Coordinates of C-alpha atoms in Angstrom, one line a residue:
M1 CA -1.5 -78.0 -17.5
S2 CA -1.2 -77.8 -21.3
L3 CA 1.5 -75.9 -23.2
L4 CA 0.1 -75.0 -26.7
K5 CA 1.5 -74.0 -30.0
K6 CA 3.7 -71.0 -30.3
V7 CA 2.1 -68.1 -32.2
V8 CA 4.2 -65.1 -33.1
F9 CA 2.8 -62.0 -34.7
C10 CA 5.9 -60.2 -35.9
W11 CA 4.1 -57.1 -37.0
F12 CA 2.7 -56.5 -33.5
I13 CA 6.1 -57.1 -31.8
L14 CA 7.9 -54.8 -34.2
I15 CA 5.4 -52.0 -34.0
N16 CA 4.7 -52.2 -30.3
G17 CA 7.8 -53.8 -28.7
A18 CA 10.3 -51.6 -30.4
F19 CA 8.9 -48.5 -28.8
H20 CA 8.5 -49.8 -25.3
S21 CA 11.4 -50.4 -22.9
Q22 CA 9.7 -49.8 -19.5
M23 CA 6.2 -51.3 -19.8
L24 CA 3.5 -53.4 -18.2
I25 CA 3.1 -57.0 -19.1
I26 CA 0.3 -59.4 -18.2
N27 CA 1.7 -62.0 -15.8
E28 CA -1.4 -64.0 -14.8
F29 CA -5.1 -64.0 -15.7
S30 CA -7.8 -66.1 -14.0
N31 CA -11.4 -66.6 -15.1
G32 CA -12.1 -67.7 -11.5
P33 CA -13.6 -70.8 -10.1
S34 CA -17.2 -69.5 -10.5
G35 CA -19.3 -66.4 -11.2
T36 CA -17.2 -63.4 -12.3
Q37 CA -14.3 -64.0 -9.9
E38 CA -11.8 -62.8 -12.4
Y39 CA -8.5 -61.1 -11.8
I40 CA -5.6 -59.8 -13.9
E41 CA -2.0 -59.6 -12.6
F42 CA 0.6 -57.3 -14.2
I43 CA 4.3 -56.7 -13.8
V44 CA 6.2 -53.5 -14.4
V45 CA 9.2 -54.6 -16.5
D46 CA 12.0 -53.3 -18.7
T47 CA 12.1 -55.3 -22.0
V48 CA 15.6 -54.0 -22.9
N49 CA 17.6 -53.7 -19.7
T50 CA 17.4 -55.1 -16.2
I51 CA 19.1 -51.9 -15.0
S52 CA 17.2 -49.0 -16.4
C53 CA 17.9 -45.3 -16.6
T54 CA 14.2 -44.8 -15.9
P55 CA 13.6 -47.2 -13.0
C56 CA 9.8 -46.7 -12.8
L57 CA 6.9 -46.4 -15.1
D58 CA 4.1 -43.8 -15.4
I59 CA 0.9 -45.8 -16.2
R60 CA -1.5 -43.0 -15.7
G61 CA -4.2 -43.3 -18.3
W62 CA -3.2 -46.8 -19.5
I63 CA -6.3 -48.8 -20.5
V64 CA -7.2 -52.3 -19.3
D65 CA -9.8 -53.9 -21.6
D66 CA -11.2 -57.1 -23.0
N67 CA -11.4 -57.7 -26.7
N68 CA -12.5 -54.6 -28.6
G69 CA -13.1 -56.4 -31.9
Y70 CA -9.4 -56.2 -33.0
H71 CA -8.8 -59.8 -31.9
G72 CA -12.1 -61.3 -33.3
A73 CA -15.8 -60.7 -33.5
S74 CA -16.7 -62.4 -30.1
G75 CA -16.2 -61.4 -26.5
V76 CA -16.6 -57.7 -26.9
A77 CA -17.9 -56.1 -23.6
G78 CA -19.1 -52.6 -24.0
G79 CA -16.8 -49.9 -22.5
C80 CA -13.4 -50.1 -20.9
N81 CA -11.4 -49.2 -17.8
R82 CA -8.1 -47.4 -17.2
F83 CA -5.6 -46.5 -14.5
S84 CA -6.6 -43.1 -13.3
N85 CA -4.5 -39.9 -13.6
D86 CA -3.8 -40.0 -9.9
L87 CA -0.2 -39.2 -8.9
F88 CA -0.1 -42.7 -7.3
W89 CA 0.5 -44.3 -10.8
S90 CA 3.1 -41.8 -11.9
C91 CA 6.2 -43.8 -10.9
I92 CA 5.6 -47.5 -10.3
P93 CA 8.9 -49.2 -9.6
L94 CA 10.2 -51.9 -12.0
G95 CA 9.3 -55.3 -10.7
T96 CA 6.1 -54.3 -9.0
V97 CA 3.3 -56.8 -9.3
I98 CA -0.1 -55.2 -9.8
T99 CA -3.2 -57.3 -9.2
I100 CA -6.6 -55.9 -10.1
Y101 CA -9.8 -57.8 -9.5
N102 CA -13.6 -57.7 -9.5
G103 CA -14.4 -56.3 -6.1
T104 CA -18.2 -57.1 -6.5
D105 CA -17.5 -60.8 -6.7
P106 CA -14.0 -61.3 -5.3
N107 CA -12.0 -64.5 -5.9
V108 CA -11.4 -66.3 -2.6
D109 CA -7.6 -66.4 -3.4
I110 CA -7.2 -62.6 -3.7
P111 CA -4.9 -61.2 -1.0
T112 CA -5.8 -58.3 1.3
I113 CA -6.1 -55.0 -0.5
D114 CA -2.6 -53.4 -0.7
I115 CA -2.2 -49.8 -2.0
D116 CA 1.1 -49.1 -0.2
I117 CA 3.8 -48.7 -2.8
N118 CA 6.5 -48.3 -0.1
D119 CA 5.9 -51.3 2.1
G120 CA 8.6 -53.3 0.4
N121 CA 6.5 -56.3 -0.7
C122 CA 6.6 -55.3 -4.4
S123 CA 2.9 -55.9 -4.7
L124 CA -0.3 -53.9 -5.2
V125 CA -3.7 -55.5 -4.8
I126 CA -6.6 -53.2 -5.8
P127 CA -10.3 -53.8 -6.7
I128 CA -11.2 -52.2 -10.0
E129 CA -14.0 -50.2 -8.2
N130 CA -11.5 -48.0 -6.4
N131 CA -12.8 -44.5 -7.2
T132 CA -9.3 -42.9 -6.8
L133 CA -7.1 -45.2 -8.7
F134 CA -9.3 -46.4 -11.6
E135 CA -11.7 -44.8 -14.1
T136 CA -14.3 -46.3 -16.5
N137 CA -15.7 -45.3 -19.9
S138 CA -18.9 -46.6 -21.6
N139 CA -17.2 -46.2 -25.0
T140 CA -15.5 -49.2 -26.5
P141 CA -12.2 -48.5 -28.3
N142 CA -12.5 -49.1 -32.0
A143 CA -11.5 -52.5 -33.4
V144 CA -7.9 -51.5 -34.3
A145 CA -4.5 -51.7 -32.6
C146 CA -4.5 -48.0 -31.7
D147 CA -7.5 -46.2 -30.5
Y148 CA -8.2 -44.3 -27.3
P149 CA -11.5 -42.8 -26.0
N150 CA -10.4 -39.3 -25.0
V151 CA -13.7 -38.3 -23.3
G152 CA -16.3 -39.9 -21.1
W153 CA -14.1 -41.1 -18.3
T154 CA -15.6 -41.3 -14.8
A155 CA -14.2 -42.3 -11.4
G156 CA -14.2 -46.0 -10.4
G157 CA -13.8 -49.0 -12.7
I158 CA -16.6 -51.4 -13.7
W159 CA -15.5 -55.0 -14.1
S160 CA -18.3 -55.9 -16.5
R161 CA -16.9 -53.5 -19.0
M162 CA -14.0 -55.8 -19.4
G163 CA -15.7 -59.0 -18.3
M164 CA -14.2 -62.1 -19.8
R165 CA -16.3 -64.5 -22.0
N166 CA -15.6 -68.2 -21.1
G167 CA -15.6 -69.4 -24.7
G168 CA -13.0 -66.8 -25.9
D169 CA -11.8 -63.3 -25.1
C170 CA -8.7 -61.2 -24.6
V171 CA -7.1 -59.1 -21.9
R172 CA -5.6 -56.0 -23.5
L173 CA -3.2 -53.4 -22.3
V174 CA -3.2 -50.0 -24.1
D175 CA -0.7 -47.2 -23.3
L176 CA -1.4 -43.5 -23.2
S177 CA -0.8 -43.2 -27.0
G178 CA -3.8 -45.4 -27.5
C179 CA -1.8 -48.4 -28.8
E180 CA -2.0 -51.9 -27.6
V181 CA 1.3 -53.0 -26.0
F182 CA 0.3 -56.5 -24.7
S183 CA -2.6 -58.9 -25.2
F184 CA -3.5 -62.3 -23.9
C185 CA -6.3 -64.2 -25.8
Y186 CA -7.9 -67.6 -25.6
G187 CA -10.7 -69.7 -27.1
D188 CA -12.2 -68.5 -30.4
V189 CA -10.7 -64.9 -30.1
L190 CA -7.1 -65.2 -31.2
L191 CA -6.3 -62.7 -33.9
N192 CA -3.4 -60.2 -33.4
S193 CA -2.5 -61.5 -30.0
T194 CA 0.8 -61.4 -28.1
I195 CA 0.0 -64.7 -26.3
S196 CA -2.9 -67.1 -27.1
F197 CA -4.4 -70.4 -26.1
P198 CA -7.0 -72.0 -28.5
G199 CA -9.1 -73.7 -25.8
P200 CA -11.9 -72.0 -23.7
G201 CA -11.1 -70.4 -20.4
T202 CA -13.8 -71.7 -18.2
D203 CA -12.5 -72.3 -14.6
D204 CA -8.9 -71.7 -15.9
V205 CA -6.0 -69.6 -14.9
F206 CA -3.2 -68.7 -17.4
F207 CA 0.2 -67.5 -16.3
F208 CA 3.7 -66.6 -17.5
S209 CA 6.5 -68.7 -16.0
G210 CA 9.8 -68.3 -17.8
T211 CA 12.3 -65.8 -19.1
D212 CA 10.4 -64.1 -21.9
P213 CA 6.8 -63.0 -21.5
F214 CA 6.4 -62.6 -25.2
S215 CA 7.2 -66.2 -25.9
Q216 CA 4.3 -68.7 -26.1
T217 CA 6.5 -71.5 -24.7
D218 CA 6.8 -69.6 -21.4
W219 CA 3.0 -69.5 -20.8
F220 CA 0.9 -72.2 -19.1
Q221 CA -2.7 -73.0 -18.5
G222 CA -3.9 -74.3 -15.1
C223 CA -6.8 -74.8 -12.8
A224 CA -8.7 -71.9 -11.1
G225 CA -9.7 -73.7 -8.0
D226 CA -13.0 -75.3 -9.0
P227 CA -12.8 -78.9 -7.9
G228 CA -15.7 -79.8 -10.1
A229 CA -13.8 -78.7 -13.2
C230 CA -10.3 -79.8 -12.6
A231 CA -8.1 -80.9 -9.7
G232 CA -5.9 -78.4 -7.9
N233 CA -5.6 -74.6 -7.7
D234 CA -2.9 -72.9 -9.7
Q235 CA -4.0 -69.3 -8.9
T236 CA -1.3 -67.2 -7.3
P237 CA -2.6 -63.6 -7.3
G238 CA -0.2 -61.0 -5.9
V239 CA 2.8 -63.3 -5.7
P240 CA 5.1 -65.0 -8.2
N241 CA 3.6 -68.2 -9.6
S242 CA 6.9 -70.2 -9.7
S243 CA 10.6 -70.0 -9.0
L244 CA 11.2 -69.0 -12.6
N245 CA 8.6 -66.3 -12.4
D246 CA 10.1 -65.1 -9.1
S247 CA 13.6 -64.9 -10.7
Y248 CA 12.2 -63.0 -13.7
I249 CA 10.5 -60.4 -11.5
S250 CA 13.4 -60.1 -9.0
Q251 CA 15.9 -59.1 -11.7
F252 CA 14.3 -55.7 -12.0
T253 CA 14.5 -54.6 -8.3
V254 CA 16.8 -54.4 -5.3
N255 CA 16.2 -53.4 -1.7
N256 CA 12.7 -54.7 -1.4
C257 CA 11.4 -53.4 -4.6
Q258 CA 12.9 -50.0 -4.3
P259 CA 14.1 -48.7 -7.7
I260 CA 17.6 -49.7 -8.9
S261 CA 20.0 -46.9 -8.4
I262 CA 20.5 -45.4 -11.8
T263 CA 23.3 -42.9 -11.0
D264 CA 26.9 -44.0 -10.3
T265 CA 28.8 -41.6 -8.1
N266 CA 32.6 -41.5 -7.8
E267 CA 35.0 -39.2 -6.0
V268 CA 38.7 -38.8 -7.0
N269 CA 41.3 -37.0 -4.8
L270 CA 44.3 -35.6 -6.7
S271 CA 47.2 -33.4 -5.9
I272 CA 49.1 -31.5 -8.5
C273 CA 51.7 -28.8 -8.7
E274 CA 51.0 -25.1 -9.2
N275 CA 52.9 -25.1 -12.5
Q276 CA 50.4 -27.7 -13.9
L277 CA 47.6 -25.2 -13.9
P278 CA 45.2 -24.9 -15.7
Y279 CA 44.4 -28.5 -15.2
S280 CA 41.8 -30.4 -17.4
W281 CA 39.8 -33.5 -16.3
N282 CA 36.7 -35.0 -18.0
G283 CA 35.9 -31.7 -19.7
L284 CA 36.4 -29.7 -16.6
T285 CA 39.0 -27.0 -16.1
F286 CA 40.7 -26.2 -12.8
T287 CA 42.6 -23.1 -12.0
T288 CA 43.0 -23.5 -8.2
T289 CA 42.3 -25.8 -5.3
E290 CA 38.6 -26.8 -5.6
S291 CA 36.2 -29.7 -6.4
Q292 CA 34.0 -30.0 -9.6
T293 CA 31.6 -32.7 -10.8
A294 CA 31.3 -34.1 -14.3
T295 CA 28.2 -35.9 -15.6
L296 CA 29.3 -38.8 -17.7
T297 CA 27.7 -42.0 -19.1
S298 CA 28.4 -45.3 -17.3
V299 CA 29.8 -47.9 -19.7
V300 CA 28.1 -50.6 -17.5
T301 CA 24.5 -49.2 -17.3
G302 CA 24.4 -46.6 -20.0
C303 CA 23.0 -44.2 -17.3
D304 CA 24.3 -41.0 -15.8
S305 CA 27.6 -41.3 -13.9
L306 CA 28.6 -38.5 -11.6
A307 CA 32.4 -38.1 -11.2
T308 CA 33.8 -35.6 -8.8
L309 CA 37.4 -34.5 -8.7
I310 CA 38.7 -33.0 -5.4
L311 CA 41.8 -31.2 -6.6
T312 CA 44.6 -29.9 -4.3
V313 CA 47.1 -27.5 -5.9
N314 CA 50.5 -27.6 -4.1
P315 CA 52.1 -24.1 -4.4
T316 CA 55.7 -23.6 -5.5
L317 CA 57.8 -23.3 -2.4
S318 CA 60.5 -20.6 -2.1
S319 CA 63.2 -19.9 0.4
T320 CA 66.1 -17.4 0.7
T321 CA 69.3 -18.0 2.6
D322 CA 71.9 -15.3 3.4
I323 CA 75.5 -16.5 3.9
T324 CA 78.9 -14.8 4.3
I325 CA 82.1 -16.4 3.3
C326 CA 85.8 -15.5 2.9
D327 CA 87.1 -14.8 -0.6
T328 CA 89.5 -17.7 -0.1
E329 CA 86.5 -20.0 -0.2
L330 CA 85.7 -19.1 -3.7
P331 CA 84.5 -20.6 -6.0
Y332 CA 81.7 -21.6 -3.7
T333 CA 79.2 -24.4 -4.6
W334 CA 75.6 -24.6 -3.2
N335 CA 72.8 -26.7 -4.4
G336 CA 74.4 -27.2 -7.9
L337 CA 75.2 -23.5 -8.2
T338 CA 78.7 -22.0 -8.3
F339 CA 79.6 -18.6 -6.9
T340 CA 82.8 -16.8 -7.9
N341 CA 82.0 -13.5 -6.3
A342 CA 79.3 -11.9 -4.1
G343 CA 75.8 -12.1 -5.5
S344 CA 72.5 -14.1 -5.5
Q345 CA 71.4 -17.1 -7.5
T346 CA 68.3 -19.3 -7.4
S347 CA 68.3 -23.1 -7.6
S348 CA 65.2 -25.0 -8.8
L349 CA 64.7 -28.1 -6.6
V350 CA 62.0 -30.7 -5.9
S351 CA 60.2 -30.7 -2.6
P352 CA 60.4 -34.2 -1.0
L353 CA 56.9 -33.7 0.5
S354 CA 54.9 -32.6 -2.5
G355 CA 57.1 -33.5 -5.4
C356 CA 56.7 -30.0 -6.7
D357 CA 59.1 -27.3 -7.6
S358 CA 60.9 -25.6 -4.7
L359 CA 63.0 -22.4 -5.4
A360 CA 65.9 -21.8 -3.1
T361 CA 67.8 -18.5 -3.4
L362 CA 71.3 -17.9 -1.9

């Protein structure tokens, strides 16, 4: 494998990266060992936080395309494809690996079709020709960073509309706003790319294996399984391509690729005395025994945190005691009170059970 010179296009990163937290990145692309046995592997990631307040991504309408002319004059296949507007794509969990491929000439290493988002394997494997999940358009986006064909979409993708030229081409991801969010280029088509390799892509696979998918130094070039072209097979569609890649993907998910819980919940039990009413707590006001929930912001995740106070109000206790004494017993002392003649007085005490006021009258 060869690791090539780092190329950083600051304008692209500032314009595109700054506006995308949850997004798709390209994780692996193969030109295949022969024919048009190509595939593209994506990951749903968060480029800002590993714990996200939006733990899934809506990729309905996102375009997958080859070079549209924005990256150079060569390798422009007419038309483009996109993820359909089907509800299936409306909330893809972070960390999900999505592999799309040419179903008319499938690569031998492609796993079994997998369109079950809840099977716990964090992987979707789908041919572009799926009539429900992909759409195609004969119009090619204009040769600029942001352009989106709004009409002309039909069911089912067509791989040749993003077929990759061996001598040089690009894989492009375009979000619903029409702007490119990630691109991988090689050969003689290298302009304005996120990641690029100057050599041709014949019989090659390219993959991200590191901690930063936007860093050229974390990308590698390998063999696509054609023994006549190079030894070995570095293709890993549908699964992580290395332990580093596995660690990067795994940071976004827990519980077998179920979304990370974004809402902390806490309960607090508290007892107060009646004379402390009204009682204020986290912006809530209590006037009696009850429970209320405050929506706060977690200092750990920055996401919603639900805090519930279960408040018990202990009433002020009162008691009355009648007693008869002889006048020879005057002055009479009781609970700190002094009597010099017949009458009633009230002493304010503290209940040993609740710690609240207790009024005792003699």
